[in-house]
CSV table of C-alpha atoms and ligand atoms in Angstrom, one decimal:
chain,number,residue,atom,x,y,z
A,1,MET,CA,-1.3,-59.0,-42.1
A,2,THR,CA,-2.5,-55.6,-43.3
A,3,GLU,CA,-5.7,-53.9,-42.2
A,4,TYR,CA,-7.3,-51.6,-44.8
A,5,LYS,CA,-9.8,-49.0,-43.8
A,6,ILE,CA,-12.6,-48.9,-46.3
A,7,ALA,CA,-15.5,-46.5,-46.9
A,8,LEU,CA,-18.6,-47.6,-48.9
A,9,VAL,CA,-20.3,-45.1,-51.2
A,10,GLY,CA,-23.7,-46.3,-52.2
A,11,PHE,CA,-25.2,-49.0,-49.8
A,12,GLY,CA,-27.5,-50.9,-52.1
A,13,GLY,CA,-27.2,-54.6,-52.9
A,14,VAL,CA,-23.5,-54.7,-53.8
A,15,ASN,CA,-21.9,-52.8,-50.9
A,16,ARG,CA,-24.3,-54.3,-48.4
A,17,GLY,CA,-23.1,-57.7,-49.8
A,18,LEU,CA,-19.6,-56.5,-49.1
A,19,ALA,CA,-20.5,-55.5,-45.5
A,20,GLN,CA,-22.0,-59.0,-45.1
A,21,LEU,CA,-18.9,-60.7,-46.4
A,22,ILE,CA,-16.7,-58.6,-44.1
A,23,ALA,CA,-19.0,-59.5,-41.1
A,24,GLU,CA,-18.8,-63.2,-42.0
A,25,ARG,CA,-15.3,-63.6,-43.3
A,26,ASN,CA,-12.8,-61.0,-42.1
A,27,GLN,CA,-11.2,-63.5,-39.7
A,28,SER,CA,-10.6,-66.1,-42.4
A,29,TRP,CA,-9.3,-63.4,-44.8
A,30,ARG,CA,-6.5,-62.5,-42.3
A,31,LYS,CA,-5.1,-66.1,-42.6
A,32,GLU,CA,-6.1,-66.8,-46.2
A,33,LEU,CA,-5.4,-63.4,-47.9
A,34,GLY,CA,-3.2,-61.6,-45.4
A,35,LEU,CA,-5.6,-58.7,-45.1
A,36,SER,CA,-8.6,-57.6,-43.2
A,37,LEU,CA,-11.1,-54.7,-43.7
A,38,LYS,CA,-12.4,-52.1,-41.3
A,39,ILE,CA,-15.4,-50.1,-42.5
A,40,VAL,CA,-14.8,-46.5,-41.4
A,41,GLY,CA,-17.7,-44.8,-43.3
A,42,VAL,CA,-20.8,-45.5,-45.4
A,43,THR,CA,-22.9,-43.1,-47.4
A,44,ASP,CA,-26.0,-43.5,-49.5
A,45,LEU,CA,-28.4,-41.1,-51.1
A,46,PHE,CA,-31.4,-42.8,-49.7
A,47,LEU,CA,-30.2,-44.2,-46.3
A,48,GLY,CA,-27.9,-41.3,-45.2
A,49,SER,CA,-24.4,-41.7,-43.8
A,50,ILE,CA,-22.2,-42.7,-40.9
A,51,MET,CA,-18.5,-42.4,-40.1
A,52,ALA,CA,-16.4,-43.9,-37.4
A,53,ARG,CA,-12.6,-43.8,-37.7
A,54,ASP,CA,-12.3,-46.6,-35.2
A,55,GLY,CA,-14.6,-48.8,-37.3
A,56,LEU,CA,-18.2,-49.7,-37.7
A,57,ASP,CA,-19.9,-53.1,-36.9
A,58,ALA,CA,-20.2,-54.7,-40.4
A,59,ALA,CA,-22.9,-57.2,-39.2
A,60,GLU,CA,-25.0,-54.3,-37.9
A,61,LEU,CA,-24.6,-52.4,-41.1
A,62,ALA,CA,-25.5,-55.4,-43.2
A,63,LYS,CA,-28.8,-55.7,-41.3
A,64,LEU,CA,-29.7,-52.0,-41.5
A,65,PRO,CA,-33.4,-51.7,-42.7
A,66,SER,CA,-33.7,-50.3,-46.2
A,67,SER,CA,-35.8,-47.3,-45.1
A,68,LYS,CA,-35.2,-43.7,-45.9
A,69,GLY,CA,-32.6,-42.0,-43.6
A,70,ALA,CA,-32.0,-45.4,-41.8
A,71,PHE,CA,-28.4,-44.4,-40.8
A,72,ALA,CA,-29.9,-41.8,-38.4
A,73,GLN,CA,-31.0,-44.8,-36.2
A,74,LEU,CA,-27.4,-45.7,-35.5
A,75,PRO,CA,-25.3,-43.7,-33.0
A,76,GLY,CA,-23.4,-41.0,-34.9
A,77,GLY,CA,-25.4,-41.6,-38.1
A,78,SER,CA,-27.2,-39.1,-40.2
A,79,ALA,CA,-30.2,-39.2,-42.5
A,80,GLU,CA,-28.1,-37.1,-45.0
A,81,ALA,CA,-25.7,-38.5,-47.4
A,82,PHE,CA,-22.4,-36.7,-46.7
A,83,ASN,CA,-20.6,-38.3,-49.7
A,84,GLU,CA,-17.8,-35.8,-50.0
A,85,THR,CA,-17.0,-35.9,-46.2
A,86,ILE,CA,-17.0,-39.7,-46.1
A,87,ILE,CA,-14.8,-40.0,-49.2
A,88,LYS,CA,-12.3,-37.3,-48.1
A,89,GLN,CA,-12.4,-37.4,-44.3
A,90,SER,CA,-13.2,-40.9,-43.1
A,91,GLY,CA,-9.6,-41.8,-43.1
A,92,ALA,CA,-10.3,-44.6,-45.6
A,93,ASP,CA,-7.4,-46.2,-47.6
A,94,ILE,CA,-9.9,-47.7,-50.1
A,95,ILE,CA,-13.2,-46.3,-51.4
A,96,ALA,CA,-15.7,-48.9,-52.6
A,97,GLU,CA,-18.0,-47.1,-55.1
A,98,ALA,CA,-21.3,-48.8,-55.9
A,99,THR,CA,-23.9,-46.1,-56.7
A,100,PHE,CA,-26.2,-46.2,-59.7
A,101,THR,CA,-24.7,-46.6,-63.1
A,102,ASN,CA,-25.3,-43.4,-65.1
A,103,PRO,CA,-24.8,-44.4,-68.8
A,104,VAL,CA,-25.0,-40.8,-70.1
A,105,ASP,CA,-22.1,-39.1,-68.3
A,106,GLY,CA,-21.1,-41.5,-65.5
A,107,GLU,CA,-21.9,-38.9,-62.8
A,108,PRO,CA,-21.9,-38.4,-59.9
A,109,ALA,CA,-19.9,-41.7,-59.5
A,110,THR,CA,-17.0,-40.3,-61.7
A,111,THR,CA,-16.7,-37.3,-59.3
A,112,PHE,CA,-16.6,-39.7,-56.3
A,113,CYS,CA,-13.8,-41.6,-58.0
A,114,ARG,CA,-11.9,-38.4,-58.7
A,115,TRP,CA,-12.2,-37.1,-55.1
A,116,ALA,CA,-10.9,-40.5,-53.8
A,117,LEU,CA,-8.0,-40.8,-56.3
A,118,GLU,CA,-7.0,-37.1,-55.9
A,119,GLY,CA,-6.9,-37.7,-52.1
A,120,GLY,CA,-4.5,-40.7,-52.5
A,121,LYS,CA,-7.1,-43.4,-51.9
A,122,HIS,CA,-7.5,-46.6,-53.8
A,123,VAL,CA,-10.8,-47.1,-55.6
A,124,VAL,CA,-12.7,-50.3,-56.3
A,125,THR,CA,-16.0,-50.0,-58.2
A,126,THR,CA,-18.6,-52.1,-59.9
A,127,ASN,CA,-20.1,-49.0,-61.6
A,128,LYS,CA,-19.9,-49.2,-65.4
A,129,GLY,CA,-20.4,-45.5,-66.1
A,130,PRO,CA,-17.0,-44.2,-64.9
A,131,ILE,CA,-15.2,-47.0,-66.7
A,132,ALA,CA,-17.0,-46.9,-70.0
A,133,LEU,CA,-16.9,-43.1,-70.2
A,134,HIS,CA,-13.9,-41.9,-68.3
A,135,ALA,CA,-11.5,-44.9,-67.8
A,136,ASP,CA,-8.4,-43.2,-69.3
A,137,GLU,CA,-8.8,-40.1,-67.2
A,138,LEU,CA,-9.3,-42.0,-64.0
A,139,LYS,CA,-6.5,-44.5,-64.7
A,140,ALA,CA,-4.1,-41.5,-65.3
A,141,LEU,CA,-5.3,-39.9,-62.1
A,142,ALA,CA,-4.7,-43.0,-60.1
A,143,LYS,CA,-1.2,-43.3,-61.6
A,144,ARG,CA,-0.3,-39.7,-60.8
A,145,ASN,CA,-1.4,-40.2,-57.2
A,146,GLY,CA,0.3,-43.6,-56.8
A,147,VAL,CA,-2.9,-45.5,-56.0
A,148,CYS,CA,-4.9,-48.3,-57.7
A,149,PHE,CA,-8.2,-48.0,-59.6
A,150,GLU,CA,-9.8,-51.4,-60.0
A,151,TYR,CA,-13.2,-52.3,-61.6
A,152,GLU,CA,-13.4,-56.1,-62.2
A,153,GLY,CA,-17.1,-56.2,-61.3
A,154,SER,CA,-18.0,-53.7,-64.1
A,155,VAL,CA,-18.2,-56.7,-66.5
A,156,MET,CA,-19.7,-60.1,-65.5
A,157,SER,CA,-20.0,-59.4,-61.8
A,158,GLY,CA,-17.5,-61.5,-59.8
A,159,THR,CA,-16.6,-63.8,-62.7
A,160,PRO,CA,-13.0,-63.0,-63.6
A,161,VAL,CA,-12.9,-61.5,-67.1
A,162,ILE,CA,-10.9,-58.3,-67.3
A,163,ARG,CA,-8.1,-59.3,-65.0
A,164,MET,CA,-8.1,-62.9,-66.3
A,165,ALA,CA,-7.7,-61.7,-69.9
A,166,ARG,CA,-5.2,-58.9,-69.1
A,167,GLU,CA,-3.0,-61.2,-67.0
A,168,THR,CA,-3.2,-64.5,-68.8
A,169,LEU,CA,-3.8,-63.8,-72.5
A,170,PRO,CA,-1.0,-61.4,-73.4
A,171,GLY,CA,0.7,-62.9,-76.5
A,172,ALA,CA,-2.4,-65.0,-77.5
A,173,VAL,CA,-3.6,-61.9,-79.4
A,174,ILE,CA,-7.3,-61.3,-78.8
A,175,THR,CA,-9.0,-60.3,-82.1
A,176,GLY,CA,-12.5,-60.0,-80.8
A,177,PHE,CA,-15.2,-61.4,-78.5
A,178,GLU,CA,-18.8,-62.2,-78.3
A,179,GLY,CA,-20.8,-62.8,-75.1
A,180,ILE,CA,-23.9,-62.8,-73.0
A,181,LEU,CA,-23.1,-59.9,-70.8
A,182,ASN,CA,-26.3,-59.0,-69.0
A,183,GLY,CA,-27.7,-61.2,-66.2
A,184,THR,CA,-31.1,-59.6,-66.1
A,185,SER,CA,-31.9,-59.9,-69.8
A,186,ASN,CA,-30.6,-63.5,-70.0
A,187,TYR,CA,-32.7,-64.4,-66.9
A,188,VAL,CA,-35.7,-62.8,-68.5
A,189,LEU,CA,-35.3,-64.7,-71.7
A,190,THR,CA,-34.8,-68.0,-69.8
A,191,ARG,CA,-37.9,-67.4,-67.7
A,192,MET,CA,-39.9,-66.5,-70.8
A,193,GLU,CA,-38.9,-69.8,-72.3
A,194,GLU,CA,-40.5,-71.4,-69.1
A,195,GLY,CA,-43.7,-69.5,-69.8
A,196,LEU,CA,-43.4,-66.4,-67.5
A,197,SER,CA,-44.5,-63.1,-68.9
A,198,PHE,CA,-41.8,-60.4,-69.7
A,199,ALA,CA,-43.1,-58.1,-66.9
A,200,ASP,CA,-43.1,-60.8,-64.3
A,201,ALA,CA,-39.6,-62.0,-65.3
A,202,VAL,CA,-38.2,-58.4,-65.0
A,203,ARG,CA,-39.9,-58.0,-61.6
A,204,LYS,CA,-38.3,-61.3,-60.4
A,205,ALA,CA,-34.9,-60.1,-61.7
A,206,GLN,CA,-35.3,-56.9,-59.7
A,207,GLU,CA,-36.2,-58.9,-56.5
A,208,LEU,CA,-33.1,-61.0,-57.0
A,209,GLY,CA,-30.9,-57.9,-57.2
A,210,TYR,CA,-29.8,-58.4,-60.8
A,211,ALA,CA,-31.5,-55.4,-62.5
A,212,GLU,CA,-30.3,-51.9,-62.7
A,213,ALA,CA,-32.2,-49.2,-60.8
A,214,ASP,CA,-34.0,-48.6,-64.1
A,215,PRO,CA,-34.2,-52.1,-65.7
A,216,THR,CA,-34.7,-50.4,-69.2
A,217,ALA,CA,-30.9,-50.3,-69.3
A,218,ASP,CA,-30.8,-54.1,-69.0
A,219,VAL,CA,-33.6,-55.0,-71.5
A,220,GLU,CA,-32.8,-52.4,-74.1
A,221,GLY,CA,-29.1,-53.4,-74.3
A,222,HIS,CA,-27.7,-50.2,-72.9
A,223,ASP,CA,-26.0,-52.0,-70.0
A,224,VAL,CA,-24.3,-54.5,-72.5
A,225,ARG,CA,-23.2,-51.6,-74.7
A,226,LEU,CA,-21.3,-50.1,-71.7
A,227,LYS,CA,-19.7,-53.5,-71.1
A,228,VAL,CA,-18.8,-54.0,-74.7
A,229,VAL,CA,-17.1,-50.5,-74.7
A,230,ILE,CA,-15.2,-51.5,-71.5
A,231,LEU,CA,-14.0,-54.9,-72.8
A,232,ALA,CA,-13.1,-53.5,-76.3
A,233,ASN,CA,-11.1,-50.6,-74.9
A,234,GLU,CA,-9.4,-52.8,-72.2
A,235,LEU,CA,-8.6,-55.8,-74.3
A,236,LEU,CA,-8.6,-54.8,-77.9
A,237,ASP,CA,-7.0,-51.5,-77.4
A,238,ALA,CA,-9.9,-49.8,-79.1
A,239,LYS,CA,-11.0,-46.2,-78.4
A,240,LEU,CA,-14.7,-46.9,-78.6
A,241,THR,CA,-17.4,-44.6,-77.2
A,242,VAL,CA,-20.9,-45.7,-76.6
A,243,ASN,CA,-22.1,-44.0,-79.8
A,244,ASP,CA,-19.8,-46.2,-81.8
A,245,VAL,CA,-21.8,-49.3,-80.8
A,246,ASN,CA,-25.1,-50.1,-82.5
A,247,CYS,CA,-27.5,-51.3,-79.8
A,248,SER,CA,-30.8,-53.0,-79.6
A,249,GLY,CA,-32.3,-55.1,-76.8
A,250,ILE,CA,-34.9,-57.8,-76.2
A,251,THR,CA,-38.1,-55.8,-75.7
A,252,SER,CA,-39.3,-56.4,-79.3
A,253,LEU,CA,-39.3,-60.2,-78.7
A,254,SER,CA,-42.8,-61.6,-78.1
A,255,PRO,CA,-43.7,-64.9,-76.3
A,256,ALA,CA,-44.5,-66.2,-79.8
A,257,ASP,CA,-41.0,-65.4,-81.0
A,258,ILE,CA,-39.5,-67.3,-78.0
A,259,GLU,CA,-41.8,-70.2,-78.6
A,260,ARG,CA,-41.1,-70.4,-82.3
A,261,ALA,CA,-37.4,-70.5,-81.6
A,262,GLN,CA,-37.8,-73.3,-79.1
A,263,GLN,CA,-39.8,-75.3,-81.6
A,264,SER,CA,-37.0,-75.0,-84.2
A,265,GLY,CA,-34.2,-75.9,-81.8
A,266,GLU,CA,-33.0,-72.3,-81.3
A,267,ARG,CA,-32.8,-69.7,-78.6
A,268,TRP,CA,-32.8,-65.9,-78.5
A,269,LYS,CA,-29.8,-64.4,-76.7
A,270,LEU,CA,-28.7,-60.8,-76.2
A,271,ILE,CA,-25.2,-60.8,-77.6
A,272,GLY,CA,-22.6,-58.1,-77.2
A,273,SER,CA,-19.6,-58.4,-79.6
A,274,ALA,CA,-16.6,-56.6,-81.0
A,275,THR,CA,-14.1,-57.5,-83.7
A,276,ARG,CA,-10.8,-56.0,-84.8
A,277,ASN,CA,-10.2,-56.1,-88.6
A,278,ALA,CA,-6.9,-56.5,-90.3
A,279,ALA,CA,-6.4,-52.8,-90.5
A,280,GLY,CA,-6.8,-52.6,-86.7
A,281,ALA,CA,-10.3,-50.9,-86.7
A,282,VAL,CA,-12.7,-52.3,-84.0
A,283,SER,CA,-16.4,-52.6,-84.7
A,284,ALA,CA,-18.9,-53.6,-82.1
A,285,SER,CA,-22.6,-54.2,-81.6
A,286,VAL,CA,-25.3,-55.3,-79.2
A,287,GLU,CA,-28.4,-57.2,-80.5
A,288,ALA,CA,-30.7,-60.1,-79.9
A,289,ARG,CA,-29.5,-63.1,-82.0
A,290,LEU,CA,-31.2,-66.4,-82.7
A,291,LEU,CA,-28.7,-69.1,-81.9
A,292,ASP,CA,-28.9,-72.7,-82.8
A,293,ASN,CA,-29.0,-74.9,-79.6
A,294,SER,CA,-25.6,-76.3,-80.5
A,295,HIS,CA,-24.0,-72.8,-80.3
A,296,PRO,CA,-21.7,-72.6,-77.2
A,297,LEU,CA,-23.6,-69.6,-75.8
A,298,ALA,CA,-27.1,-71.1,-76.4
A,299,GLY,CA,-26.9,-73.2,-73.2
A,300,ILE,CA,-26.0,-70.2,-70.9
A,301,SER,CA,-29.2,-69.7,-68.9
A,302,GLY,CA,-30.5,-67.5,-66.1
A,303,ALA,CA,-28.3,-64.8,-64.6
A,304,THR,CA,-25.2,-66.7,-65.8
A,305,ASN,CA,-23.1,-64.8,-68.4
A,306,ALA,CA,-20.4,-66.0,-70.7
A,307,VAL,CA,-17.8,-64.4,-73.0
A,308,SER,CA,-15.8,-66.1,-75.8
A,309,PHE,CA,-12.6,-64.4,-76.7
A,310,ASN,CA,-11.3,-65.1,-80.2
A,311,THR,CA,-7.5,-65.4,-80.1
A,312,GLU,CA,-4.9,-66.0,-82.8
A,313,LEU,CA,-3.0,-68.7,-80.8
A,314,LEU,CA,-5.7,-70.5,-78.8
A,315,GLY,CA,-8.8,-70.0,-80.9
A,316,ALA,CA,-11.9,-69.4,-78.7
A,317,VAL,CA,-11.4,-69.0,-75.0
A,318,THR,CA,-14.7,-68.9,-73.1
A,319,VAL,CA,-15.3,-67.8,-69.5
A,320,SER,CA,-18.7,-68.3,-67.9
A,321,GLY,CA,-20.1,-67.6,-64.5
A,322,PRO,CA,-22.5,-65.3,-62.6
A,323,GLY,CA,-23.2,-62.1,-64.4
A,324,ALA,CA,-25.1,-60.4,-61.6
A,325,GLY,CA,-26.1,-60.8,-58.0
A,326,ARG,CA,-25.3,-59.0,-54.7
A,327,ILE,CA,-22.8,-61.4,-53.1
A,328,GLU,CA,-21.3,-62.4,-56.5
A,329,THR,CA,-20.6,-58.7,-57.3
A,330,ALA,CA,-19.4,-58.0,-53.8
A,331,PHE,CA,-16.8,-60.7,-54.5
A,332,ALA,CA,-15.6,-58.7,-57.5
A,333,LEU,CA,-14.9,-55.8,-55.0
A,334,LEU,CA,-13.0,-58.3,-52.8
A,335,SER,CA,-11.0,-59.5,-55.8
A,336,ASP,CA,-10.1,-55.8,-56.6
A,337,ILE,CA,-9.0,-55.4,-52.9
A,338,VAL,CA,-6.8,-58.5,-53.2
A,339,ALA,CA,-5.3,-57.0,-56.3
A,340,ILE,CA,-4.6,-53.8,-54.5
A,341,HIS,CA,-3.1,-55.7,-51.6
A,342,LYS,CA,-0.7,-57.6,-53.9
A,343,SER,CA,0.3,-54.3,-55.6
A,344,VAL,CA,0.9,-52.5,-52.3
A,345,SER,CA,2.8,-55.5,-50.9
A,346,LYS,CA,5.2,-55.5,-53.9
A,347,LYS,CA,6.3,-51.9,-53.3
B,401,NAD,N1,-26.3,-55.9,-58.6
B,401,NAD,C1,-25.6,-56.4,-59.5
B,401,NAD,O1,-25.7,-57.6,-59.9
B,401,NAD,C2,-24.4,-55.7,-60.2
B,401,NAD,C3,-23.5,-56.3,-60.9
B,401,NAD,C4,-22.4,-55.6,-61.5
B,401,NAD,C5,-22.4,-54.3,-61.4
B,401,NAD,N2,-23.4,-53.6,-60.7
B,401,NAD,C6,-23.3,-52.2,-60.6
B,401,NAD,O2,-22.9,-51.9,-59.2
B,401,NAD,C7,-23.6,-50.7,-58.8
B,401,NAD,C8,-24.4,-51.0,-57.6
B,401,NAD,O3,-25.3,-52.0,-57.8
B,401,NAD,P1,-26.4,-52.3,-56.7
B,401,NAD,O4,-27.1,-53.6,-57.2
B,401,NAD,O5,-25.9,-52.3,-55.4
B,401,NAD,O6,-27.4,-51.1,-56.9
B,401,NAD,P2,-28.6,-50.6,-56.0
B,401,NAD,O7,-29.5,-49.9,-56.8
B,401,NAD,O8,-29.0,-51.8,-55.1
B,401,NAD,O9,-27.8,-49.6,-55.0
B,401,NAD,C9,-27.2,-48.4,-55.4
B,401,NAD,C10,-27.2,-47.5,-54.2
B,401,NAD,O10,-26.6,-46.3,-54.5
B,401,NAD,C11,-27.2,-45.3,-53.9
B,401,NAD,N3,-26.9,-44.0,-54.6
B,401,NAD,C12,-27.4,-43.7,-55.8
B,401,NAD,N4,-26.9,-42.5,-56.2
B,401,NAD,C13,-26.1,-42.1,-55.1
B,401,NAD,C14,-25.4,-40.9,-54.8
B,401,NAD,N5,-25.4,-39.9,-55.7
B,401,NAD,N6,-24.8,-40.8,-53.6
B,401,NAD,C15,-24.8,-41.8,-52.7
B,401,NAD,N7,-25.5,-42.9,-52.9
B,401,NAD,C16,-26.2,-43.1,-54.1
B,401,NAD,C17,-28.7,-45.7,-53.9
B,401,NAD,O11,-29.5,-45.0,-52.9
B,401,NAD,C18,-28.7,-47.2,-53.7
B,401,NAD,O12,-28.8,-47.6,-52.4
B,401,NAD,C19,-24.4,-50.2,-60.0
B,401,NAD,O13,-23.7,-49.2,-60.7
B,401,NAD,C20,-24.6,-51.4,-60.8
B,401,NAD,O14,-24.7,-51.1,-62.2
B,401,NAD,C21,-24.4,-54.3,-60.1
B,402,HSE,N1,-27.9,-55.2,-64.2
B,402,HSE,C1,-26.7,-55.9,-64.6
B,402,HSE,C2,-25.8,-56.0,-63.4
B,402,HSE,C3,-24.5,-56.5,-63.7
B,402,HSE,O1,-23.7,-55.5,-64.4
B,402,HSE,C4,-27.1,-57.2,-65.2
B,402,HSE,O2,-28.2,-57.7,-65.0
B,402,HSE,O3,-26.2,-57.8,-65.8
């Protein structure tokens, strides 16, 4: 049994979900997974920070009020977010990075990952910015420092997609994919079909912890564009940047458009896709498409996501499951930690 010391950077829905899982399940993980986690530091721009090399009470952390500077209420806590100190000096073996996704330059999350990897710490992250924009650099940095850099939750939350395809589809030859890759926009479309207004549906998605800090990224397709770049670069060996992907969202769809589609046995879905042509070039797009109800992606509703990989040997291989959610995404971090544990145990 191995105990890993972990520091949490960003303590919003996802890392708070991880603290809750640790509080509830650490004992069973010892037996089931051969590992346990001790939280030695937490830092958050809004809540402040706290560090304890002997470990913090995960249940107490998970219950912390979401008020400005709340960590100052705990013994040894501060209202200031000492990100660099927590990452470099908490004694953590693993840094769980779950701050806001910045789709423009991936910062400051990319710097947080660099600090951790340079310091010989494994990184698990659900943040799409560093992966879509700086994956090659960060992977090389991890390799040079003999540590792991894992990011399963950056696409489709806790539903296994990246690792599943990487580990089980080699040889099947993936030639492209199409998918519903944003929980918020799919939830909004589903609720609009039920008669809710666009604004109320977005508000509900925010309450449920699906939406980005700025939900424009969800409904304008920018979040899907990052995920398309991540999947295409990981699985199609593309070298796409966000500017290579034409992108539009669901904001131009009116309640009348949604109703008209329903009356003709169709549904609007926000689809992210990429295809490799015979010459090896990869083209990708994000757009709202009208799908016939018989289309395999038409029945995917709410915050559920699905992606169909087109393969030479198997035809379409489709994975579907939660695309967003606090606990669902915290599970992605756990799956990354399990992958690290397997890799470390092999050495
Ligand atoms: N919630 C989901 O369903 C989901 C799913 C997959 C991926 N993600 C990604 O995971 C990350 C976290 O998501 P979340 O739902 O927990 O977001 P959230 O908005 O609930 O929490 C993010 C936290 O990060 C903190 N933060 C922001 N900038 C910081 C900085 N510079 N230093 C320290 N703390 C900082 C914020 O104060 C906030 O508490 C995001 O990048 C998101 O895109 C979320
Ligand atoms: N805001 C994102 C979170 C998952 O990346 C979504 O709704 O899909």
